[in-house]
Short mmCIF file of C-alpha atoms in Angstrom, two decimals:
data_model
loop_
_atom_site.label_atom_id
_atom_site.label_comp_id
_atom_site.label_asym_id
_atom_site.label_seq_id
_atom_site.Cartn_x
_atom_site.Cartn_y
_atom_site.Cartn_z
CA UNK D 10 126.36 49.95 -98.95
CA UNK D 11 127.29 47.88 -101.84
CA UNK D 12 129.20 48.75 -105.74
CA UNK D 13 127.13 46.92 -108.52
CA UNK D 14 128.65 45.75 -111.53
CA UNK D 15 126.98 44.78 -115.22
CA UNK D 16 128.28 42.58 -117.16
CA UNK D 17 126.99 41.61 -120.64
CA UNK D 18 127.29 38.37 -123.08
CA UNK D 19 127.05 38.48 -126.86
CA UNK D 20 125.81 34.70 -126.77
CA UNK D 21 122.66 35.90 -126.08
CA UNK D 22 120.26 38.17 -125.61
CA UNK D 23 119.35 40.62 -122.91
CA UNK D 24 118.68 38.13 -120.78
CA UNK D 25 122.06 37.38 -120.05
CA UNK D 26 122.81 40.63 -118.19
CA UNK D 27 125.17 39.41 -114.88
CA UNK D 28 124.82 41.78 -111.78
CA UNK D 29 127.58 41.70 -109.15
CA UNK D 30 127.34 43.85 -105.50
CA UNK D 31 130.74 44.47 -104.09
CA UNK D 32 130.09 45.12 -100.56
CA UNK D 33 131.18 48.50 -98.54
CA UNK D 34 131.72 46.52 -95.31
CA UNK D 35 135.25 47.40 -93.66
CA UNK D 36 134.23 46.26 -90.20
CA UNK D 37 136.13 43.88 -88.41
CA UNK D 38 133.42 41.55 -85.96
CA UNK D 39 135.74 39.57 -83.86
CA UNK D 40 139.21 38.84 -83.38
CA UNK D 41 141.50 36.53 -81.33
CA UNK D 42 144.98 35.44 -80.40
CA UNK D 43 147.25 33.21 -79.67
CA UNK D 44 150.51 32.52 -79.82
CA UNK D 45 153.29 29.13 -79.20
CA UNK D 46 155.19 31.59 -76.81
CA UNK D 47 152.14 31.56 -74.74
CA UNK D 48 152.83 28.40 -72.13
CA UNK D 49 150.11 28.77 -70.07
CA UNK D 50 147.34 29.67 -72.73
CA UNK D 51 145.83 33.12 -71.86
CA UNK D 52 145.57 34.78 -75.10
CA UNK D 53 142.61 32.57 -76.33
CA UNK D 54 140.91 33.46 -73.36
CA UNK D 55 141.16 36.70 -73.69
CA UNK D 56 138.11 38.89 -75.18
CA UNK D 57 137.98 41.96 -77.03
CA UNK D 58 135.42 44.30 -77.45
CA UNK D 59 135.44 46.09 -80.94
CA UNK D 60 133.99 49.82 -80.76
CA UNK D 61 133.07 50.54 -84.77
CA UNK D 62 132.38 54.49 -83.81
CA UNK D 63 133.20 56.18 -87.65
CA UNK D 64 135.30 58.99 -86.02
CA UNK D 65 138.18 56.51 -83.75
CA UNK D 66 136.96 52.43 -83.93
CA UNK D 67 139.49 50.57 -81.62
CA UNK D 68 139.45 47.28 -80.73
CA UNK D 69 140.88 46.44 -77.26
CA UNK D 70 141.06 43.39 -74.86
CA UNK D 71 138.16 44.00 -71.92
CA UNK D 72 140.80 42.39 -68.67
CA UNK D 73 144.05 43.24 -68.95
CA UNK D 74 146.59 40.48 -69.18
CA UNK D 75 148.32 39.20 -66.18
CA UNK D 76 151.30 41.12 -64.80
CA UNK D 77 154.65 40.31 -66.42
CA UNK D 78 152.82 38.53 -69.00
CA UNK D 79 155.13 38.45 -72.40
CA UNK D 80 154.96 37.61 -75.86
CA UNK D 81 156.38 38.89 -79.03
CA UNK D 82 154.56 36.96 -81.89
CA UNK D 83 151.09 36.21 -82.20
CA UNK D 84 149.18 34.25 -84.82
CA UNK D 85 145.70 36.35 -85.33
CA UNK D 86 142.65 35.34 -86.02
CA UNK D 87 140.35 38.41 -87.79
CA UNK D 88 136.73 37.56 -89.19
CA UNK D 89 134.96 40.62 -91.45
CA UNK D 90 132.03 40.25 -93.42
CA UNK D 91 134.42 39.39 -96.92
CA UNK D 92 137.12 42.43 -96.62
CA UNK D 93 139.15 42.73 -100.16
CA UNK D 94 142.14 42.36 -97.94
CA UNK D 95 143.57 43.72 -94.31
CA UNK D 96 146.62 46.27 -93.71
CA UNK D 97 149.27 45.96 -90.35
CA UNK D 98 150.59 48.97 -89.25
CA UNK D 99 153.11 48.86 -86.70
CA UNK D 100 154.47 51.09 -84.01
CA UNK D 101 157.97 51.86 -85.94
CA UNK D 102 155.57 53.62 -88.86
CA UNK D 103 156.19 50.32 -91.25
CA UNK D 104 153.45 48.73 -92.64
CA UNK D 105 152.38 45.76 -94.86
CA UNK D 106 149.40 43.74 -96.79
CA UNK D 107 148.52 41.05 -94.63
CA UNK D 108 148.12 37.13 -95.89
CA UNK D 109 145.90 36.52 -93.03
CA UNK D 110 148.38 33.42 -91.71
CA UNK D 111 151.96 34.76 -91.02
CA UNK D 112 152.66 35.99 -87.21
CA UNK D 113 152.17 39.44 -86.05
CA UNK D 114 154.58 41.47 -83.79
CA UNK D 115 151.82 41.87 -81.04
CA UNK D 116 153.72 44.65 -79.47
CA UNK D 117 154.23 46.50 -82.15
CA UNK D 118 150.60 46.54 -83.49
CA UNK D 119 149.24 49.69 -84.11
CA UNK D 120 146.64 49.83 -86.53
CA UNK D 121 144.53 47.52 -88.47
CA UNK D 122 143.07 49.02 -91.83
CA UNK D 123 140.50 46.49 -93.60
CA UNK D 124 139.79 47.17 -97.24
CA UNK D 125 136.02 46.69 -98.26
CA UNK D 126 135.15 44.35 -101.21
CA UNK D 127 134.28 47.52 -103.14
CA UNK D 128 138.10 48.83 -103.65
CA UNK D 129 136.94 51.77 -102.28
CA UNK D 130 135.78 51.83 -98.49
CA UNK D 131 137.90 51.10 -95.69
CA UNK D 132 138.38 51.58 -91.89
CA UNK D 133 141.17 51.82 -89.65
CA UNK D 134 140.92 50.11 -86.28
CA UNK D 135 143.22 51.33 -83.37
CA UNK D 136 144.73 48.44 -81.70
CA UNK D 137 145.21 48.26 -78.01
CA UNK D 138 146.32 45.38 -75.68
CA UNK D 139 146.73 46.24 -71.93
CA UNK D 140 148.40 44.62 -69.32
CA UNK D 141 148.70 44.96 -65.54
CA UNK D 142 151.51 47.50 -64.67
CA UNK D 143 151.41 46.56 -60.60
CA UNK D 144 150.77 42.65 -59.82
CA UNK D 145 147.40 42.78 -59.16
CA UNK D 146 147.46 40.38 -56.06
CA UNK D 147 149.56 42.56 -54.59
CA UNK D 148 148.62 44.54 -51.55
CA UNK D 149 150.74 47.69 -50.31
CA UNK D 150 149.76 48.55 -46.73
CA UNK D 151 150.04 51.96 -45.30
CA UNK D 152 150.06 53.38 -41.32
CA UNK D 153 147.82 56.01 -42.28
CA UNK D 154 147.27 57.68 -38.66
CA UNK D 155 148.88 57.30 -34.72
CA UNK D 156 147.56 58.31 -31.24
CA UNK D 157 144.46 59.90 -33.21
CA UNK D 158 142.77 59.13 -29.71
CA UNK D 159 144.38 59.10 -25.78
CA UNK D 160 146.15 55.99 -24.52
CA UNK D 161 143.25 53.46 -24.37
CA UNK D 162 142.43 50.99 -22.32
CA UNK D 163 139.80 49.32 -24.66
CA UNK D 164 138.59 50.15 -27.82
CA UNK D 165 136.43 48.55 -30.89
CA UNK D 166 135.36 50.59 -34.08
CA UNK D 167 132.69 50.46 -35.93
CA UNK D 168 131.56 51.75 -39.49
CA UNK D 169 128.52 52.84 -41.62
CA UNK D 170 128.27 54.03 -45.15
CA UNK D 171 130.22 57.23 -44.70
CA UNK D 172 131.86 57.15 -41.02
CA UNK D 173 134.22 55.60 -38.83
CA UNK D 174 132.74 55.46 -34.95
CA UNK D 175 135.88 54.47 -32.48
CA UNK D 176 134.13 53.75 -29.22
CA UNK D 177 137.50 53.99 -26.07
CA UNK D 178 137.73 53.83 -22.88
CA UNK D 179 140.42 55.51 -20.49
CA UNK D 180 139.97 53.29 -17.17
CA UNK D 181 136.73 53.78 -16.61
CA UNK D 182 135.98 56.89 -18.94
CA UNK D 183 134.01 55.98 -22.19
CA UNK D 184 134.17 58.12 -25.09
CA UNK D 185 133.41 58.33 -29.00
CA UNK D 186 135.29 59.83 -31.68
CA UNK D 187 134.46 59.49 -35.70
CA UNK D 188 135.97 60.32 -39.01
CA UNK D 189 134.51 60.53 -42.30
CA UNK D 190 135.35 57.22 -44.09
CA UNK D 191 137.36 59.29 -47.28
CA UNK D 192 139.59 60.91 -44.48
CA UNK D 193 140.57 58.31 -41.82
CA UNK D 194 143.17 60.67 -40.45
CA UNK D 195 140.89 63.70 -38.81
CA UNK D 196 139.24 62.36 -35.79
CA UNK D 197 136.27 64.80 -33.61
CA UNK D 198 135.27 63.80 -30.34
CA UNK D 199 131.22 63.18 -29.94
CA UNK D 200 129.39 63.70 -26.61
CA UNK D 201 127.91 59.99 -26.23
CA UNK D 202 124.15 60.01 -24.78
CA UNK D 203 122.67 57.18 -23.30
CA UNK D 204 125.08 54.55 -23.33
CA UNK D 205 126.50 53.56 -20.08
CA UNK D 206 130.11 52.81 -18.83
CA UNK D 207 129.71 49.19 -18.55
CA UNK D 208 129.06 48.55 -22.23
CA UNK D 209 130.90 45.62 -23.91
CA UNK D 210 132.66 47.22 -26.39
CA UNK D 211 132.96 44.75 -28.89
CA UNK D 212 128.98 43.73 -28.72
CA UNK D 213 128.67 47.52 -30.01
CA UNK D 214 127.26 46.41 -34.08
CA UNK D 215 125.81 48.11 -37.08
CA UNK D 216 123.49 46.58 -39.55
CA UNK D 217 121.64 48.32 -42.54
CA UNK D 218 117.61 47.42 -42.50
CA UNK D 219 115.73 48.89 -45.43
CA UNK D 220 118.48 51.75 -45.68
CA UNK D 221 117.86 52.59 -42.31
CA UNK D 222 120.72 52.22 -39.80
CA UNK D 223 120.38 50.14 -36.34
CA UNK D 224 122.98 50.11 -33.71
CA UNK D 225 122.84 47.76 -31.10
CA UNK D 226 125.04 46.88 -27.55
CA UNK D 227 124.96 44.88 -24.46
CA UNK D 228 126.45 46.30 -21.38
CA UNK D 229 127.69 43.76 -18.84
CA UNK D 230 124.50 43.29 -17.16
CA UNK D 231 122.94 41.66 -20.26
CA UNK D 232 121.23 44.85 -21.47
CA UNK D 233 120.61 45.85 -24.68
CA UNK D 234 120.76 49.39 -25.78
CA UNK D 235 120.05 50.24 -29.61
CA UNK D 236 120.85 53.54 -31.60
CA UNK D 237 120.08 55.00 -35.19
CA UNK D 238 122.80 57.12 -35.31
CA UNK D 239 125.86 55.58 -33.29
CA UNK D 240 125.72 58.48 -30.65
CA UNK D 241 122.99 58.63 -28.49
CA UNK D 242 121.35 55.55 -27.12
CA UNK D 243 118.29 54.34 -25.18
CA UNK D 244 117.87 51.15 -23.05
CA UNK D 245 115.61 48.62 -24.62
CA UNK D 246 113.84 46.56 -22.39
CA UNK D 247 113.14 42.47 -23.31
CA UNK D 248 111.66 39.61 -22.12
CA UNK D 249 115.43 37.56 -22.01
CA UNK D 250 118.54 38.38 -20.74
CA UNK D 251 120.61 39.15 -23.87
CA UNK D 252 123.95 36.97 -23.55
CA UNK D 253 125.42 38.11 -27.35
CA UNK D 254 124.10 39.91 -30.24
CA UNK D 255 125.91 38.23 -33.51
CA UNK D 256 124.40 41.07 -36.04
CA UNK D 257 122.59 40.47 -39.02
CA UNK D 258 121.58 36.59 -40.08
CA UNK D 259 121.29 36.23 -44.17
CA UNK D 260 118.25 34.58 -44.05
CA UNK D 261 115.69 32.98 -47.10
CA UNK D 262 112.94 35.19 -46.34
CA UNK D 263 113.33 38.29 -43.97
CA UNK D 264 116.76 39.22 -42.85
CA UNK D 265 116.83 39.72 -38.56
CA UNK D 266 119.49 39.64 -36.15
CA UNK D 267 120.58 36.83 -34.69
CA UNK D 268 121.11 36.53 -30.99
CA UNK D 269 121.88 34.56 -27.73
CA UNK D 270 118.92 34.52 -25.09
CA UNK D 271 118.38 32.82 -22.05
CA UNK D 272 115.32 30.88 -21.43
CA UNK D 273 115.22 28.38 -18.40
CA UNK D 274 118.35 28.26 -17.52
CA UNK D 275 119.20 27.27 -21.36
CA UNK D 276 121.15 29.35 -24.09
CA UNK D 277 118.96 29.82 -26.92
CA UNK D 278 119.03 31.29 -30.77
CA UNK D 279 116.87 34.01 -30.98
CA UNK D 280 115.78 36.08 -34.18
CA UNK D 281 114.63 39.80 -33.55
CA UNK D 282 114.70 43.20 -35.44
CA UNK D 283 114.42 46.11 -32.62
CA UNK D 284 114.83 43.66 -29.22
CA UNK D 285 111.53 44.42 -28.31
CA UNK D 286 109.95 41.30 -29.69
CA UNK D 287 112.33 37.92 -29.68
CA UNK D 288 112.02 35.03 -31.73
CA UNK D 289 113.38 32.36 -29.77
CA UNK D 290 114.59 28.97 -31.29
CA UNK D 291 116.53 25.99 -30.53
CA UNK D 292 119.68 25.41 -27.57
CA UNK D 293 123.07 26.56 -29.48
CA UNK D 294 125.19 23.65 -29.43
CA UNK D 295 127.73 22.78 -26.74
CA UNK D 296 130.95 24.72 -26.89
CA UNK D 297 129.51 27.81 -29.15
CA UNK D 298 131.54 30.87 -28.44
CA UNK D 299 129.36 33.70 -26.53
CA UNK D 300 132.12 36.19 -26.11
CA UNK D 301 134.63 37.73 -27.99
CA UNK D 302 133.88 35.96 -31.49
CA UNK D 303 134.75 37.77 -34.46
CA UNK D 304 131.99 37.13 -37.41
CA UNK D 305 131.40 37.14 -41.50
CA UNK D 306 128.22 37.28 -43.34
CA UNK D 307 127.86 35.23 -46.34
CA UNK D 308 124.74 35.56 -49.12
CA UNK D 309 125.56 34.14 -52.37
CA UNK D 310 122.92 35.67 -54.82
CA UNK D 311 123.83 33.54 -57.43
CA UNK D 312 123.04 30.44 -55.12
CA UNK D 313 119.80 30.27 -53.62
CA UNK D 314 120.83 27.80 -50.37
CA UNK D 315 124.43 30.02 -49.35
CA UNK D 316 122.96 32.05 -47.06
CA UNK D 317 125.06 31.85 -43.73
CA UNK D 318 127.12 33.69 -40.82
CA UNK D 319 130.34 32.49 -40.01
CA UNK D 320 131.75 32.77 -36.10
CA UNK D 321 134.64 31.60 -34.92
CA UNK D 322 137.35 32.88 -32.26
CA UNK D 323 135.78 33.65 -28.51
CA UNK D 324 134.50 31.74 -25.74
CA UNK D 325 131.96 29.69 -24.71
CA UNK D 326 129.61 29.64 -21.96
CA UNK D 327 131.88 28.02 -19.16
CA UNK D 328 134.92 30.22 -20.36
CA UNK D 329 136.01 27.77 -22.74
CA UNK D 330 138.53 28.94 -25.77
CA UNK D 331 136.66 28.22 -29.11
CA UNK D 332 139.11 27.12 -31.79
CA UNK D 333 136.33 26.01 -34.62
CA UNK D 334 135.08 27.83 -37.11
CA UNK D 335 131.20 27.18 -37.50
CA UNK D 336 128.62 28.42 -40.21
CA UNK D 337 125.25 29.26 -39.21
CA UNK D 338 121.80 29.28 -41.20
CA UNK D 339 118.67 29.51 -40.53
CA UNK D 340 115.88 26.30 -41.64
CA UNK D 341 112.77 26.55 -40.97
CA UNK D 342 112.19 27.46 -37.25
CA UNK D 343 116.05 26.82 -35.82
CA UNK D 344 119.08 27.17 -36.52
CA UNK D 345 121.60 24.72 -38.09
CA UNK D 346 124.81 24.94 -37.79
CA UNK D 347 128.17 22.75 -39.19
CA UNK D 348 131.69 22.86 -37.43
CA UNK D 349 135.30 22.41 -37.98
CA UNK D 350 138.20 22.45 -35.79
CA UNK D 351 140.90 24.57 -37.60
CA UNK D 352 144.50 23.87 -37.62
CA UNK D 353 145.48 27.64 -37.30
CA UNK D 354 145.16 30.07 -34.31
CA UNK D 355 141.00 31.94 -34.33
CA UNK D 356 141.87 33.52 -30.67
CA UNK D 357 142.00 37.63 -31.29
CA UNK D 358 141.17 36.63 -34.54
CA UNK D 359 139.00 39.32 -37.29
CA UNK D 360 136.56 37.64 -39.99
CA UNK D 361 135.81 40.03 -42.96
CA UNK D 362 134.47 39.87 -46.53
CA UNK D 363 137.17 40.60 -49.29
CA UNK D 364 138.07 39.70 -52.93
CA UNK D 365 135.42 37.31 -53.13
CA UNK D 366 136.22 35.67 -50.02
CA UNK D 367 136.32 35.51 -46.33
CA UNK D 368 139.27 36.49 -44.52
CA UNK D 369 140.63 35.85 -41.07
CA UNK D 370 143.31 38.34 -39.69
CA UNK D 371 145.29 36.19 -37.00
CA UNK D 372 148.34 35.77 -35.11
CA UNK D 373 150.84 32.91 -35.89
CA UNK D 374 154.30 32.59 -34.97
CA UNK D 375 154.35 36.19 -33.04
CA UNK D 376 153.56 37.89 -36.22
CA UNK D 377 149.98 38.64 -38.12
CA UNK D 378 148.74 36.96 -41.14
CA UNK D 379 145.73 36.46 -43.26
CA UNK D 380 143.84 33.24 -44.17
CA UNK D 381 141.36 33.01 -46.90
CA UNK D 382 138.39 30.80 -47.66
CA UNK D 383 136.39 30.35 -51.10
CA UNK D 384 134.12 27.99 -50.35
CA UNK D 385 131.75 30.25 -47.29
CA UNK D 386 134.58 29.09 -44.29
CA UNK D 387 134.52 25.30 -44.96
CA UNK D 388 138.47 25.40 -46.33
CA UNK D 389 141.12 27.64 -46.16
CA UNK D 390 144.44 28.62 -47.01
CA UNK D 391 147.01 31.25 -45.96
CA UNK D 392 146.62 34.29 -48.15
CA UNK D 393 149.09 35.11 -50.71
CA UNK D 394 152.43 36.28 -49.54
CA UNK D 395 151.96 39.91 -51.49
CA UNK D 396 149.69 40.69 -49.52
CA UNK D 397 151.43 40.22 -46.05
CA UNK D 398 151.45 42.73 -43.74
CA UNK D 399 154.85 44.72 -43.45
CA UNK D 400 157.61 44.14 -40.21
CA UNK D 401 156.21 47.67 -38.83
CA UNK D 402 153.05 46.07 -38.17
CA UNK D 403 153.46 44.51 -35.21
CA UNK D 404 151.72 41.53 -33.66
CA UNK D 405 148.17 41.88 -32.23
CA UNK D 406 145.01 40.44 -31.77
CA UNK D 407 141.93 41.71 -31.14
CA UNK D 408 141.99 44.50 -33.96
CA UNK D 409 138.74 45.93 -35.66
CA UNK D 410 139.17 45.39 -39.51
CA UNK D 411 136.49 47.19 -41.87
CA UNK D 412 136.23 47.33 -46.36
CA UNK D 413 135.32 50.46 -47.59
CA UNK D 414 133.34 50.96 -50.82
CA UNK D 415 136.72 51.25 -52.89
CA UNK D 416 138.20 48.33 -51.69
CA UNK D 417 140.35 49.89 -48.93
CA UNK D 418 141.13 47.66 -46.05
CA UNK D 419 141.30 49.52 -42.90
CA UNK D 420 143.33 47.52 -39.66
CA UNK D 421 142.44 49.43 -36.22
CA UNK D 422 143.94 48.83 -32.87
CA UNK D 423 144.91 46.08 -31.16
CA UNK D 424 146.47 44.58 -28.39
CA UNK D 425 149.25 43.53 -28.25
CA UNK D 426 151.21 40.15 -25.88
CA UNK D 427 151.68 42.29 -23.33
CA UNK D 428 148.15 43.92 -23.17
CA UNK D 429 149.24 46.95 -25.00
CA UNK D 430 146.62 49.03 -26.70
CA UNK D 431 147.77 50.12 -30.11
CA UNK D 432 146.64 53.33 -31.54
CA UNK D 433 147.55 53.02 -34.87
CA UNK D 434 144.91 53.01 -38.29
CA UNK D 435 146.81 50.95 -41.70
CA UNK D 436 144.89 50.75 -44.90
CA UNK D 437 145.71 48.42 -47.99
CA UNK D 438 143.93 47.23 -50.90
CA UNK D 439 144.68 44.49 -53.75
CA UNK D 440 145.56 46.14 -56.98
CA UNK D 441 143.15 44.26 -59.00
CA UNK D 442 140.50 45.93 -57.01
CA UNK D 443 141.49 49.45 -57.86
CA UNK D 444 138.83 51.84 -58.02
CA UNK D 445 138.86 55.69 -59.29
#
């Protein structure tokens, strides 16, 4: 909308009639901040997002600002399209015409009322700028649940979409029990069909292909046994002795799971969906664990080539501890593989996907801590000291560690120096990944 204004000369004719259009444009289209208070220059990185609905516009930064973060006085920067002039309202009910230059108290900044060139129209902006309440690299851990199963001798767990499968053995007994992943503290006991006493319980996996669950095991005779639905379980037959199933492999074309065959009297790569058809490929190289590795998947979909599985922890095939970490993919028809001897403890170690990173749980100086790697397992650094575990946590190894869909990390069993099985479930997640 727009005001238009006549004006006439006597000089001259009609001719010299003068139109002006005032325009009715209050909006404000961008604004910014920043301040000499602010050392380490966040507020000009900071972007709001200006909602111009008639009945309640508001303008309000997208990310909150970091925890603690502090300033008083800002210098802003406002663009409209020509506004007659801008209004600051503050929280203490005062309010002045703005010159567009001086400082604003930032946390005192209610409204923003912007006068239209017209003299007429204007709009009132509610002003918001959030910050974290709770340092959001913070992580508060929590012993949800205790003895939610008998004394153990052995135990893994494993997870789907919507349930937690503990698989436990007492001596020689083998047993299930699941909860529903929103609980985590009521446990029910499943009849288990099919699979027999002599399963490996951490070779027991669960991958996702085309939305359709697969569950796969070896038992100690190098037999494979697969499920759909984690409880009962056939034997599948093959033409290899299965020596390690390693889950899923992100591949370039068709995702399969990767696995350890022997062929000859050699330890091979193998690719297959269902173990009834193998793909096998080249020798895996000297000193790859076989046993008791812990593993992470990484598939970067904003770069084509990062497409790998990261193992580390476990032994190899002549019992040997495996201290590297080593990052698998597949080309063409083999696998390639790079390694790196790290400088922290892998043994009992857990590798899961977190924050935009891998982490390792591990044991180091009789306690448990976290390492974290941004670049697919190549580097890494010890994690943040807000998000160490607490002194109830007690050292272990060995532990299954799962990420819900909110963000929750869940910490189950364990063993601890003295072979003790823990029966204990603790959950955490980092602030910043908060979700309703």
């Amino acid at each position: 909308m727009a005001a238009t204004f006549i004006l006439s000369s006597c000089l001259d004719s009609d001719n010299n009639n003068v139109e002006y259009e005032y325009s009715a444009d209050a909006q404000i289209t961008s604004l910014r901040l920043s301040s000499s208070e602010d050392s380490l220059k966040v507020l000009p990185g900071i972007e709001f997002s200006i909602n111009q609905v008639s009945s309640a516009p508001i303008i309000f930064n997208k990310d909150s600002l970091p925890y603690l973060f502090d300033v008083e006085n800002v210098s802003m920067n406002i663009t409209t399209n020509n506004a007659s002039g801008i209004k600051i309202h503050l929280s203490n009910d005062s309010s002045y015409i703005w010159n567009m230059t001086d400082s604003v108290l930032v946390k005192k900044l209610r409204l923003i009322e912007v006068f239209a060139q017209d003299g007429k129209t204007k709009k009132t902006y509610t002003f918001k700028l959030t910050t974290h309440q709770q340092d959001p690299d913070t992580i508060f851990w929590q012993n949800i649940e205790n003895n939610y199963i008998p004394a153990p001798t052995d135990q893994v767990t494993v997870s789907n979409k919507s349930s937690f499968f503990i698989y436990h053995k007492t001596n020689s007994t083998l047993q299930l029990s699941t909860s529903l992943i929103v609980d985590g503290e009521t446990w029910t006991s499943k009849l288990l069909n099919g699979l027999p006493q002599n399963v490996v319980l951490n070779s027991i996996r669960n991958e996702v292909f085309e939305e359709r669950d697969l569950w796969f095991a070896l038992d100690t005779n190098n037999k494979v046994y697969l499920s759909e639905n984690g409880v009962d379980w056939t034997e599948q037959s093959s033409d290899y002795p299965i020596k390690a199933i390693f889950g899923k492999l992100p591949s370039f074309t068709k995702d399969s799971v990767l696995t350890i065959v022997e062929d000859g009297g050699k330890y091979k790569f193998a690719k297959t969906i269902d173990f009834s058809t193998l793909h096998v490929l080249n020798e895996i190289p000297v000193g790859f664990p076989i046993e008791e590795f812990t593993t992470a998947k990484v598939k970067d979909l904003l770069i084509y080539t990062a497409k790998y599985l990261v193992v580390t922890g476990g032994k190899s095939i002549n019992g040997m501890l495996n201290r590297n970490i080593w990052l698998l993919q597949e080309s063409e028809d083999k696998i390639t593989f790079t390694s790196k001897r790290l400088q922290f403890n892998v043994l009992g170690s857990s590798l899961f996907n977190y924050d935009n990173k891998i982490y390792l749980l591990t044991s180091e100086d009789n306690k448990n801590v976290f390492y974290t790697s941004t670049n697919y397992g190549v580097f890494w650094e010890k994690a943040n000291s807000k998000q160490s575990l607490p002194i109830e946590f007690i050292n272990r190894t060995n532990h299954s560690v799962h990420v819900d869909s909110k963000n929750n990390i869940w910490i189950f069993g364990g063993v601890s120096s003295n072979q003790r099985q823990f029966v204990e479930i603790w959950k955490g997640r980092i602030n910043k990944l908060f979700v309703q």
